[in-house]
Amino acid sequence: MPNVVVVGTQWGDEGKGKIVDLLTDQARLVVRYQGGNNAGHTLVVGGKKFIFHLIPSGILHPDTLCLIGNGVVLDPQVFLTEVDNLKGRGIVIGPDNLRISERTQVIMPYHQRLDLAREQAKGAGKIGTTGRGIGPCYEDKVARRGIRMADLLDTDGFKAKLADILPEKNFYLEKFFLDKPFSLEEILTPYLAMGERLRPLVANVAVILEQAARQGKNILFEGAQGTHLDIDHGTYPYVTSSNPVAGGAATGAGVGPGQLHQVLGIVKAYTTRVGGGPFPTECLDKIGDHLVECGVEFGSTTGRRRRCGWLDAVVLKDAARLNGLTGLAITKLDVLTTLNPVKICVAYQVNGASRDTIPATLKELERCQPVFEELPGWTEDIRGVRRYQDLPVNTRRYLERVQELVGVPIQLVSVGPDREETIILQNPFTLNI
Ligand code: IMP
């Protein structure tokens, strides 16, 4: 049985949560490999609503082991609140179904304060981060002054590291941002206490994954955010600070690239983006309003209204290349119902020439004008459709054109928010490797 990586192909919020939940039935292990509580998704199971930021939604499946990889940045307070909420709703949580890598970086209170202070100082030029301390935590990781899960479990070591780091953080907070400093004690005591609560869950995740692979158990690698928010390949600097692309699953979970057998790209049937940054197909008209309203396009982490626009095949082709996509899952197709025509951006026009790749500079990307292809829309309600051949002819035409433009087969189509509102053409877990 293959392992499957699930990645967002646009700017996040593609509806990965629902597809991951659907595929988790076939996965014995689910591992998150990057990002932190900047992500978020809501699941409705048996009429009950669950919101997840850090813990994989696989935790709702009793036989699934959920793992937090070393590539994640983990806020222990948020994590433990999520654990307590789930326990309060009758979900059993312990080392049998949830593990955190000992190498996972810990988001500290100064990371969040620096994230907010920096955004405020930037004013109009701000990135529009989620304000959760994600960027500053990854900065410290790369600068080799991060606190990892293993450090939280070592009282003397943690105290020494914190004593070393804090003066620099406080200098920056007080002198540059005119903000409040932190005392050593106000961090040390609560973080050591949280470390003790987390201790039973901390493990060598790479070893767990190796053993699982040897036993032929299949693994789902769950990406957060999306390809165009990738720190290397996204619309820099309007990106997150990690690697959501499929390759990030190898480094962020601790497996060799050969373990990443299938790569399923999640594609929302239109495009959305939260925060700042270029967005060539953005609709600032009533089409944009339709997409926000019908697609309920408000962030599940920050509640912000998402910017909306037509599907962009340039963005998708880039995602196919960068991730080595083997399949597509189209989500929220029902949101396009009643729009006529429906449009797909097939290229960009810039400086009198056409191009089908994304320029590296913001300056040039901002000059890109989308070249749209128009297709006839459909008015039929598609939410009850369960077989591909029962979709209206114009809906199929739209999907087939997307598949042709991206050059990757469509494996799943989501026609509504519920689990059942899905057309499965090919389950990636059942493919031969
Ligand atoms: P950060 O990840 O909080 O540093 O935010 C950097 C950029 O990524 C901002 O534009 C955020 O809105 C965006 N971002 C971060 N996480 C998500 C997500 O889960 N979905 C969509 N956008 C996100």
Coordinates of C-alpha atoms and ligand atoms in Angstrom, one line a residue:
M1 CA 0.0 0.0 0.0
P2 CA 1.4 3.4 -0.8
N3 CA 2.0 6.4 1.4
V4 CA 0.2 9.6 0.4
V5 CA 1.3 13.2 0.8
V6 CA -1.6 15.7 0.8
V7 CA -0.6 19.2 -0.2
G8 CA -2.4 22.5 -0.9
T9 CA -1.8 23.7 -4.5
Q10 CA -2.8 27.3 -4.0
W11 CA -2.5 29.7 -1.0
G12 CA -3.9 27.4 1.6
D13 CA -7.5 26.8 2.7
E14 CA -8.1 24.5 -0.2
G15 CA -10.2 22.2 1.9
K16 CA -7.4 19.7 2.8
G17 CA -9.1 18.9 6.1
K18 CA -12.1 17.2 4.6
I19 CA -9.9 15.2 2.1
V20 CA -7.5 14.2 4.9
D21 CA -10.4 13.0 7.0
L22 CA -11.8 11.0 4.2
L23 CA -8.4 9.3 3.4
T24 CA -7.6 8.7 7.1
D25 CA -9.9 5.6 7.0
Q26 CA -7.1 4.0 5.0
A27 CA -4.1 5.4 6.8
R28 CA -2.6 3.8 10.0
L29 CA -0.5 6.8 10.6
V30 CA -1.0 10.5 9.9
V31 CA 1.9 12.9 10.3
R32 CA 2.0 16.7 10.1
Y33 CA 5.3 17.9 8.7
Q34 CA 5.4 21.7 8.8
G35 CA 3.6 24.8 10.0
G36 CA 2.0 25.3 13.4
N37 CA -1.2 26.7 14.7
N38 CA -1.4 29.2 11.8
A39 CA -3.3 26.3 10.2
G40 CA -6.8 25.4 11.1
H41 CA -9.7 23.3 9.9
T42 CA -13.2 22.5 11.0
L43 CA -14.7 19.0 10.8
V44 CA -18.3 18.0 11.4
V45 CA -18.5 14.4 12.5
G46 CA -21.8 12.9 13.6
G47 CA -23.3 16.3 13.9
K48 CA -20.4 17.5 16.2
K49 CA -18.1 20.3 15.2
F50 CA -14.4 19.9 15.8
I51 CA -11.8 22.6 15.2
F52 CA -8.1 21.5 14.8
H53 CA -5.0 23.7 14.6
L54 CA -2.2 21.3 15.5
I55 CA -3.5 17.8 16.2
P56 CA -4.2 15.9 13.0
S57 CA -7.9 15.2 12.6
G58 CA -7.0 11.5 12.4
I59 CA -7.2 11.6 16.2
L60 CA -11.0 11.1 15.7
H61 CA -10.2 7.6 14.2
P62 CA -9.5 5.2 17.1
D63 CA -6.9 3.1 15.2
T64 CA -4.9 5.9 13.7
L65 CA -1.6 7.1 15.2
C66 CA -1.1 10.8 14.8
L67 CA 2.3 12.3 14.7
I68 CA 3.7 15.8 14.9
G69 CA 6.9 15.9 12.9
N70 CA 10.2 17.8 13.6
G71 CA 9.3 20.3 10.9
V72 CA 6.3 21.6 12.9
V73 CA 6.5 24.6 15.3
L74 CA 4.4 23.8 18.3
D75 CA 2.8 26.2 20.8
P76 CA 2.5 23.9 23.9
Q77 CA -0.3 26.0 25.3
V78 CA -2.4 25.8 22.2
F79 CA -1.6 22.1 21.8
L80 CA -2.6 21.2 25.4
T81 CA -5.9 23.3 25.1
E82 CA -6.7 21.3 22.0
V83 CA -5.9 18.0 23.8
D84 CA -8.1 19.1 26.8
N85 CA -11.0 20.1 24.5
L86 CA -10.9 16.7 22.7
K87 CA -10.7 14.8 26.0
G88 CA -13.6 16.8 27.3
R89 CA -15.6 15.5 24.3
G90 CA -14.8 11.9 25.1
I91 CA -11.8 11.4 22.7
V92 CA -9.1 9.2 24.3
I93 CA -5.7 10.8 23.9
G94 CA -2.3 9.3 24.9
P95 CA 0.9 7.9 23.6
D96 CA -1.0 5.1 21.8
N97 CA -2.5 7.6 19.4
L98 CA -0.5 10.8 19.6
R99 CA 3.2 11.5 19.5
I100 CA 5.4 14.6 19.1
S101 CA 8.9 14.6 17.7
E102 CA 11.6 15.4 20.3
R103 CA 13.0 17.7 17.6
T104 CA 9.9 19.8 17.1
Q105 CA 10.5 23.4 17.7
V106 CA 8.6 25.1 20.5
I107 CA 6.8 28.5 19.9
M108 CA 7.8 30.7 22.9
P109 CA 5.8 33.7 24.1
Y110 CA 8.4 36.1 22.8
H111 CA 7.9 34.6 19.3
Q112 CA 4.2 35.6 19.3
R113 CA 5.0 39.1 20.7
L114 CA 7.6 39.7 18.1
D115 CA 5.4 38.5 15.3
L116 CA 2.6 41.0 16.4
A117 CA 5.1 43.8 17.0
R118 CA 6.8 43.4 13.7
E119 CA 3.5 43.3 11.7
Q120 CA 2.3 46.5 13.5
A121 CA 5.5 48.3 12.8
K122 CA 5.3 47.4 9.1
G123 CA 1.9 49.1 8.7
A124 CA 0.6 49.0 5.2
G125 CA 3.5 46.7 4.0
K126 CA 2.7 44.0 6.5
I127 CA 2.6 40.3 5.5
G128 CA -0.8 39.8 7.2
T129 CA 0.6 36.9 9.3
T130 CA -1.7 34.9 11.6
G131 CA 0.2 36.5 14.5
R132 CA 0.9 33.1 16.1
G133 CA 4.7 33.5 16.3
I134 CA 5.3 31.2 13.4
G135 CA 7.9 33.2 11.5
P136 CA 10.0 34.2 14.6
C137 CA 10.0 30.6 15.8
Y138 CA 11.4 29.3 12.4
E139 CA 13.9 32.2 12.4
D140 CA 15.3 30.9 15.7
K141 CA 15.4 27.4 14.4
V142 CA 17.5 28.4 11.5
A143 CA 19.6 30.7 13.7
R144 CA 20.3 27.7 15.9
R145 CA 18.8 29.2 19.0
G146 CA 15.5 27.5 19.0
I147 CA 14.0 25.5 21.9
R148 CA 13.0 22.0 20.9
M149 CA 10.6 19.6 22.6
A150 CA 13.5 17.7 24.1
D151 CA 14.8 20.9 25.7
L152 CA 11.5 21.4 27.6
L153 CA 12.0 18.0 29.3
D154 CA 15.4 19.0 30.7
T155 CA 14.9 21.5 33.5
D156 CA 18.6 22.7 33.8
G157 CA 19.2 22.7 30.1
F158 CA 16.0 24.6 29.4
K159 CA 16.8 27.2 32.1
A160 CA 20.3 27.7 30.7
K161 CA 19.1 28.1 27.1
L162 CA 16.4 30.5 28.1
A163 CA 18.8 32.6 30.2
D164 CA 21.0 32.8 27.2
I165 CA 18.3 33.8 24.7
L166 CA 16.1 36.1 26.7
P167 CA 18.4 39.1 27.0
E168 CA 18.6 39.4 23.2
K169 CA 14.8 39.0 22.8
N170 CA 14.1 41.6 25.5
F171 CA 16.6 44.0 24.0
Y172 CA 14.8 43.7 20.7
L173 CA 11.3 44.0 22.2
E174 CA 12.1 46.9 24.5
K175 CA 14.6 49.0 22.5
F176 CA 13.3 48.4 18.9
F177 CA 9.6 47.8 19.3
L178 CA 9.1 49.7 22.6
D179 CA 7.3 46.7 23.9
K180 CA 7.3 44.9 27.3
P181 CA 10.1 42.5 28.2
F182 CA 9.8 39.0 29.6
S183 CA 11.2 37.8 32.9
L184 CA 12.9 34.4 33.0
E185 CA 10.5 33.1 35.7
E186 CA 7.3 34.0 33.9
I187 CA 8.3 31.7 31.1
L188 CA 10.3 29.0 32.9
T189 CA 7.7 27.8 35.4
P190 CA 4.7 27.4 33.1
Y191 CA 6.8 26.0 30.2
L192 CA 8.5 23.4 32.4
A193 CA 5.0 22.4 33.7
M194 CA 3.7 22.1 30.2
G195 CA 6.8 20.0 29.3
E196 CA 5.9 17.6 32.0
R197 CA 2.4 17.2 30.7
L198 CA 3.8 16.6 27.2
R199 CA 6.6 14.2 28.3
P200 CA 4.7 10.9 27.7
L201 CA 3.9 12.0 24.1
V202 CA 7.5 13.0 23.1
A203 CA 9.2 10.4 20.9
N204 CA 11.6 9.9 18.0
V205 CA 9.0 10.2 15.2
A206 CA 11.5 9.2 12.5
V207 CA 12.0 5.8 14.2
I208 CA 8.2 5.3 14.5
L209 CA 7.8 6.0 10.8
E210 CA 10.6 3.7 9.8
Q211 CA 9.1 0.9 11.9
A212 CA 5.6 1.5 10.4
A213 CA 7.0 1.5 6.9
R214 CA 8.8 -1.9 7.5
Q215 CA 5.5 -3.3 8.8
G216 CA 3.8 -2.2 5.6
K217 CA 1.5 0.3 7.4
N218 CA 0.5 3.1 5.2
I219 CA 1.2 6.7 6.1
L220 CA -0.6 9.9 5.3
F221 CA 1.6 13.0 5.3
E222 CA -0.6 16.1 6.0
G223 CA 0.7 19.4 4.7
A224 CA -0.6 22.7 6.0
Q225 CA -0.9 26.0 4.1
G226 CA -0.2 25.6 0.4
T227 CA 2.4 25.5 -2.3
H228 CA 2.4 29.3 -3.0
L229 CA 2.9 30.1 0.7
D230 CA 6.1 28.0 0.6
I231 CA 9.1 29.9 1.9
D232 CA 11.2 28.9 -1.1
H233 CA 8.7 28.5 -3.9
G234 CA 5.8 30.9 -2.9
T235 CA 5.1 34.5 -3.6
Y236 CA 8.0 35.7 -1.4
P237 CA 8.0 37.6 0.9
Y238 CA 4.2 37.1 1.2
V239 CA 4.6 33.5 2.3
T240 CA 4.8 31.4 5.5
S241 CA 8.1 30.4 7.0
S242 CA 8.1 26.6 6.2
N243 CA 8.0 24.3 3.2
P244 CA 4.4 23.0 2.6
V245 CA 5.5 21.5 -0.7
A246 CA 5.7 17.6 -0.8
G247 CA 9.5 17.6 -0.4
G248 CA 9.0 19.2 3.0
A249 CA 7.3 16.0 4.1
A250 CA 10.7 14.1 3.9
T251 CA 12.6 16.6 6.0
G252 CA 9.7 17.6 8.2
A253 CA 8.7 14.1 9.2
G254 CA 12.1 12.4 9.0
V255 CA 11.7 9.9 6.1
G256 CA 13.6 9.4 2.9
P257 CA 12.0 10.9 -0.3
G258 CA 11.4 7.3 -1.5
Q259 CA 8.7 7.0 1.1
L260 CA 6.6 9.7 -0.6
H261 CA 4.8 7.5 -3.1
Q262 CA 1.7 9.4 -4.1
V263 CA 1.2 13.2 -3.9
L264 CA -2.4 14.4 -3.9
G265 CA -2.8 18.1 -4.7
I266 CA -5.8 19.7 -3.2
V267 CA -7.3 22.3 -5.6
K268 CA -10.2 24.6 -4.7
A269 CA -12.4 25.1 -7.7
Y270 CA -11.6 28.8 -7.5
T271 CA -8.8 30.7 -5.7
T272 CA -8.6 32.3 -2.3
R273 CA -5.8 34.0 -0.3
V274 CA -5.7 35.5 3.2
G275 CA -3.3 38.2 4.2
G276 CA -1.3 40.4 1.8
G277 CA 0.5 39.5 -1.4
P278 CA -0.1 39.2 -5.2
F279 CA -3.2 37.5 -6.5
P280 CA -3.5 37.8 -10.3
T281 CA -7.1 36.4 -10.6
E282 CA -8.6 38.2 -7.6
C283 CA -12.2 39.4 -8.2
L284 CA -13.0 42.6 -6.5
D285 CA -16.5 42.6 -7.8
K286 CA -19.8 40.7 -7.3
I287 CA -18.1 37.4 -8.4
G288 CA -15.7 37.8 -5.5
D289 CA -18.7 38.4 -3.1
H290 CA -20.5 35.3 -4.5
L291 CA -17.5 33.2 -3.8
V292 CA -17.1 34.6 -0.2
E293 CA -20.7 34.1 0.6
C294 CA -21.4 30.7 -1.1
G295 CA -18.0 29.3 -0.1
V296 CA -18.1 30.8 3.4
E297 CA -14.7 32.1 2.9
F298 CA -13.6 33.2 6.3
G299 CA -10.4 31.9 8.0
S300 CA -10.9 29.2 10.6
T301 CA -7.8 30.5 12.5
T302 CA -8.2 34.3 12.4
G303 CA -11.8 34.7 11.1
R304 CA -10.5 37.0 8.4
R305 CA -12.5 37.4 5.1
R306 CA -10.6 35.6 2.4
R307 CA -9.8 37.3 -0.9
C308 CA -11.4 35.3 -3.7
G309 CA -11.0 34.9 -7.5
W310 CA -11.1 32.6 -10.5
L311 CA -9.1 29.4 -10.8
D312 CA -5.5 30.0 -11.9
A313 CA -4.0 27.2 -14.0
V314 CA -0.6 28.9 -14.0
V315 CA -0.6 28.5 -10.2
L316 CA -1.7 24.9 -10.5
K317 CA 0.9 23.9 -13.1
D318 CA 3.6 25.4 -10.9
A319 CA 2.2 23.3 -8.0
A320 CA 2.2 20.1 -10.2
R321 CA 5.8 20.7 -11.0
L322 CA 7.0 21.7 -7.5
N323 CA 5.2 18.8 -5.7
G324 CA 5.4 16.1 -8.4
L325 CA 1.6 15.8 -8.1
T326 CA 0.2 12.3 -9.0
G327 CA -3.4 13.2 -8.5
L328 CA -5.8 16.1 -7.9
A329 CA -8.7 16.5 -5.5
I330 CA -11.0 19.3 -6.6
T331 CA -12.9 20.9 -3.7
K332 CA -15.9 23.2 -3.3
L333 CA -17.0 22.7 -6.9
D334 CA -20.6 23.4 -5.8
V335 CA -19.7 27.0 -5.0
L336 CA -19.3 27.7 -8.8
T337 CA -22.9 26.6 -9.5
T338 CA -25.0 29.4 -11.1
L339 CA -22.0 31.4 -12.2
N340 CA -22.0 31.8 -16.0
P341 CA -19.5 31.8 -17.6
V342 CA -16.9 30.2 -15.4
K343 CA -13.4 31.4 -16.0
I344 CA -10.0 29.8 -15.8
C345 CA -6.7 31.8 -16.1
V346 CA -4.6 29.9 -18.6
A347 CA -1.6 32.3 -18.9
Y348 CA -0.3 35.7 -17.8
Q349 CA 0.2 38.7 -20.1
V350 CA 3.1 40.8 -19.1
N351 CA 5.1 43.5 -21.0
G352 CA 3.2 42.5 -24.2
A353 CA 4.2 38.8 -23.9
S354 CA 2.5 35.7 -22.7
R355 CA 4.0 33.5 -20.0
D356 CA 2.8 30.4 -18.1
T357 CA 5.2 30.5 -15.2
I358 CA 5.2 32.7 -12.1
P359 CA 7.8 35.4 -12.1
A360 CA 10.2 35.5 -9.1
T361 CA 9.8 39.2 -8.3
L362 CA 6.8 40.9 -6.9
K363 CA 7.2 43.8 -9.2
E364 CA 6.8 41.6 -12.3
L365 CA 4.1 39.5 -10.8
E366 CA 2.1 42.6 -10.0
R367 CA 2.3 43.5 -13.7
C368 CA 0.9 40.1 -14.8
Q369 CA -2.6 40.3 -16.3
P370 CA -4.6 37.1 -16.3
V371 CA -5.6 35.6 -19.7
F372 CA -8.9 34.0 -19.1
E373 CA -10.6 31.2 -20.9
E374 CA -14.4 31.2 -20.5
L375 CA -16.5 28.0 -20.2
P376 CA -20.2 27.7 -19.9
G377 CA -21.5 27.4 -16.4
W378 CA -24.2 25.1 -14.9
T379 CA -27.3 25.8 -12.7
E380 CA -28.1 22.2 -11.6
D381 CA -27.6 21.5 -7.9
I382 CA -24.6 19.1 -7.9
R383 CA -24.4 18.4 -4.1
G384 CA -26.3 15.2 -4.4
V385 CA -24.2 13.7 -7.2
R386 CA -22.0 10.8 -6.3
R387 CA -20.9 9.4 -9.7
Y388 CA -18.8 11.4 -12.1
Q389 CA -20.9 10.6 -15.1
D390 CA -24.0 12.1 -13.3
L391 CA -22.5 15.5 -13.2
P392 CA -23.9 18.1 -15.6
V393 CA -22.1 18.1 -18.9
N394 CA -20.8 21.7 -18.3
T395 CA -19.4 20.7 -14.9
R396 CA -17.6 17.8 -16.5
R397 CA -16.2 20.0 -19.2
Y398 CA -14.8 22.4 -16.6
L399 CA -13.1 19.5 -14.7
E400 CA -11.7 18.0 -17.8
R401 CA -10.3 21.3 -18.9
V402 CA -8.6 21.7 -15.5
Q403 CA -7.2 18.2 -15.7
E404 CA -5.9 18.9 -19.2
L405 CA -4.3 22.3 -18.3
V406 CA -2.6 20.9 -15.2
G407 CA -1.7 17.5 -16.8
V408 CA -2.5 15.5 -13.6
P409 CA -5.5 13.2 -13.2
I410 CA -8.5 14.2 -11.0
Q411 CA -9.0 11.5 -8.3
L412 CA -11.6 13.1 -6.0
V413 CA -14.2 15.8 -6.4
S414 CA -15.9 17.4 -3.4
V415 CA -19.4 18.8 -4.1
G416 CA -20.3 19.9 -0.6
P417 CA -18.9 20.2 2.9
D418 CA -20.1 16.8 4.3
R419 CA -18.0 13.7 4.1
E420 CA -20.5 11.9 1.8
E421 CA -20.6 14.8 -0.6
T422 CA -17.7 13.4 -2.5
I423 CA -17.1 11.7 -5.9
I424 CA -14.2 9.2 -5.7
L425 CA -12.7 8.4 -9.0
Q426 CA -9.5 6.8 -7.7
N427 CA -8.4 6.4 -4.1
P428 CA -4.7 7.2 -4.0
F429 CA -4.2 4.6 -1.2
T430 CA -5.3 1.8 -3.4
L431 CA -2.8 2.4 -6.2
N432 CA 0.1 0.1 -6.8
I433 CA 3.6 1.4 -6.0
Ligands
IMP1 P1 2.3 33.1 9.1 O1 2.3 31.7 8.7 O2 1.4 33.3 10.3 O3 3.6 33.7 9.3 O4 1.6 34.0 7.9 C1 2.2 34.2 6.7 C2 1.2 34.2 5.6 O5 0.7 32.9 5.4 C3 0.0 35.1 5.8 O6 -0.4 35.7 4.5 C4 -1.1 34.2 6.3 O7 -2.4 34.7 6.1 C5 -0.8 33.0 5.5 N1 -1.2 31.7 6.1 C6 -0.6 31.1 7.2 N2 -1.3 30.0 7.5 C7 -2.3 29.9 6.6 C8 -3.3 28.9 6.4 O8 -3.5 27.9 7.1 N3 -4.2 29.2 5.4 C9 -4.1 30.3 4.6 N4 -3.1 31.2 4.7 C10 -2.3 31.0 5.7

